[in-house]
Every structure is written in structure tokens, then in C-alpha cells.
Tab-separated table of C-alpha atoms in Angstrom:
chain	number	residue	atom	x	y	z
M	1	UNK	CA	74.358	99.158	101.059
M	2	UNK	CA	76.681	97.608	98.679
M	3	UNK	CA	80.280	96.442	99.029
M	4	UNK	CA	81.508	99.585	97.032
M	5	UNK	CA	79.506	101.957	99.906
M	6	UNK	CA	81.119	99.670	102.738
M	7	UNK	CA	83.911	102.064	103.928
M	8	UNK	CA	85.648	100.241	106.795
M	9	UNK	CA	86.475	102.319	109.712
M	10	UNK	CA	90.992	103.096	109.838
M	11	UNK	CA	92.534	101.824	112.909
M	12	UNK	CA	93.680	105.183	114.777
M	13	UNK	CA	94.179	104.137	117.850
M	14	UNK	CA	97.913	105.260	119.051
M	15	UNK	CA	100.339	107.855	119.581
M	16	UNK	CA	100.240	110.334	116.984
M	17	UNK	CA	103.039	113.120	117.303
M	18	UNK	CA	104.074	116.099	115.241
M	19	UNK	CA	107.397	115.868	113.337
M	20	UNK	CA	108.733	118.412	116.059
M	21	UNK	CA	107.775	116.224	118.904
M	22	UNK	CA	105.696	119.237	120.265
M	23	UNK	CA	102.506	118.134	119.675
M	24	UNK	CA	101.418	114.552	121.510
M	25	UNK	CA	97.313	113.288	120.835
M	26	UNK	CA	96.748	109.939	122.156
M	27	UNK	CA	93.784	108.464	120.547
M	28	UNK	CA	92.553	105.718	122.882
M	29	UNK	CA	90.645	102.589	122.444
M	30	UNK	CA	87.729	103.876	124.512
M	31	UNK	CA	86.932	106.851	122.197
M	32	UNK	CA	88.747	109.249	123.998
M	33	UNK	CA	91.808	111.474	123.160
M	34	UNK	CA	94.636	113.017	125.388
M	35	UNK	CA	96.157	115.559	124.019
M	36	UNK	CA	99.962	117.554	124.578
M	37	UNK	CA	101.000	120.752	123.630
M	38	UNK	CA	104.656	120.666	124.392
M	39	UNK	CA	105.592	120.431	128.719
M	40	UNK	CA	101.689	120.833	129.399
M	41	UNK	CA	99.843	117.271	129.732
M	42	UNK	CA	96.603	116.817	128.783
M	43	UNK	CA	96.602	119.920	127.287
M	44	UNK	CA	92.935	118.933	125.346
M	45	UNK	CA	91.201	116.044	126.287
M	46	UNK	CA	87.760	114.412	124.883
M	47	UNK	CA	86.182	112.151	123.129
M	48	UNK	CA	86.361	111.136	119.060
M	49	UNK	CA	84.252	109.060	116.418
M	50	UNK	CA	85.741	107.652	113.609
M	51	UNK	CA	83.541	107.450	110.140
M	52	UNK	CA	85.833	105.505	107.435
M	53	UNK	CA	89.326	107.693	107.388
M	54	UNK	CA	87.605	110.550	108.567
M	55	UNK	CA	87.628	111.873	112.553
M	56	UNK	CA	85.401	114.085	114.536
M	57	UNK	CA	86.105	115.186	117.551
M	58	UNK	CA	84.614	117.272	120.486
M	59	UNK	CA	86.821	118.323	123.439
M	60	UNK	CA	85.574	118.426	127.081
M	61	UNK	CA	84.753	122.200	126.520
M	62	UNK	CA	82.546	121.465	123.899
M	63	UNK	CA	85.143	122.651	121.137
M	64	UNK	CA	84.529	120.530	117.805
M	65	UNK	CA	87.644	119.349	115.086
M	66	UNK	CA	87.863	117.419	112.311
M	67	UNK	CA	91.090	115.340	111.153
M	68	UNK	CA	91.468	112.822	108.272
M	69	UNK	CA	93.835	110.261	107.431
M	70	UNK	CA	95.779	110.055	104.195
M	71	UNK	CA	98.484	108.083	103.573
M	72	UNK	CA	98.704	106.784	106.880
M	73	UNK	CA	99.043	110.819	107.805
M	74	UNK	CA	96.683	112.114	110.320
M	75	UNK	CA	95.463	115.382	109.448
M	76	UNK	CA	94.096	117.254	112.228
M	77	UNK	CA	92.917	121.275	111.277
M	78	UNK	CA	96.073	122.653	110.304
M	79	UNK	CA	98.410	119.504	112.294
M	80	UNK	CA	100.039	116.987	110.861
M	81	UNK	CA	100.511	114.238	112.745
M	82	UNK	CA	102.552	110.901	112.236
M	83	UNK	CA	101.989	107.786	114.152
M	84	UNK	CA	104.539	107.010	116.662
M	85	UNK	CA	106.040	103.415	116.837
M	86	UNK	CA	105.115	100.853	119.473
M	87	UNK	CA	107.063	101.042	121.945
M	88	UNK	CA	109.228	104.507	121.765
């Protein structure tokens, strides 16, 4: 593989929120993601890989997604999702 092929992998790891506030995915560390949908908690939860700026995910139930980053934008399905600060 040469340098031009080497795609390294774009830190995620974070709160990512929608502009609305609504919307909550914590991508951890670990692989795993926790997921809010407004007053519910943990609304999804599972497990991601990240490939480059590209991530695939597959929820507990077995559910599969896809989200990319652009821009420092996450891109989940039809989400958009902005990275929340450290420490709000």
C-alpha cells in the first residue's frame, strides 16, 4: 500500500448532537455508541467501526447505518450531526 492509499482513520469519538439539540449519539472510545432521541436515553445503542471518514454501524438489534464525515460534519442516514464542545 502506498502513502497515497494510507487513509488515516478521523477521530469521532465525542458528543455529536443535532442543531435542534434533539438528537444526542455518543460515540465512545470502546467502539460503542449511545444514542438519544429527545427525553428517551439510550434510545439506540451498539457498536461502530470507523474506515478513514467513513462509519458503520450495527445497533444491538442487529439494525445496520452508515454515516460519513465531511467537513468536520457527521453525516448519519438522513442526520446531521455537529460535534459538541468539551465540556458543555
Amino acid at each position: 500500500m502506498n502513502e497515497q492509499q494510507t487513509q488515516e482513520n478521523v477521530d469521532v469519538v465525542g458528543m455529536w448532537v443535532t442543531a435542534d439539540g434533539h438528537i444526542r449519539q455518543e460515540l465512545r472510545a470502546d467502539g460503542r455508541y449511545d444514542e438519544a432521541r429527545g427525553t428517551r436515553a439510550s434510545a439506540y445503542t451498539g457498536s461502530y467501526t470507523v474506515t478513514g471518514a467513513h462509519l458503520d454501524y450495527v445497533d444491538d438489534t442487529g439494525f445496520t447505518a452508515t454515516g460519513d464525515i465531511r467537513d468536520g460534519v457527521l453525516y448519519h442516514e438522513h442526520l446531521v450531526l455537529y460535534r459538541e464542545a468539551a465540556g458543555s
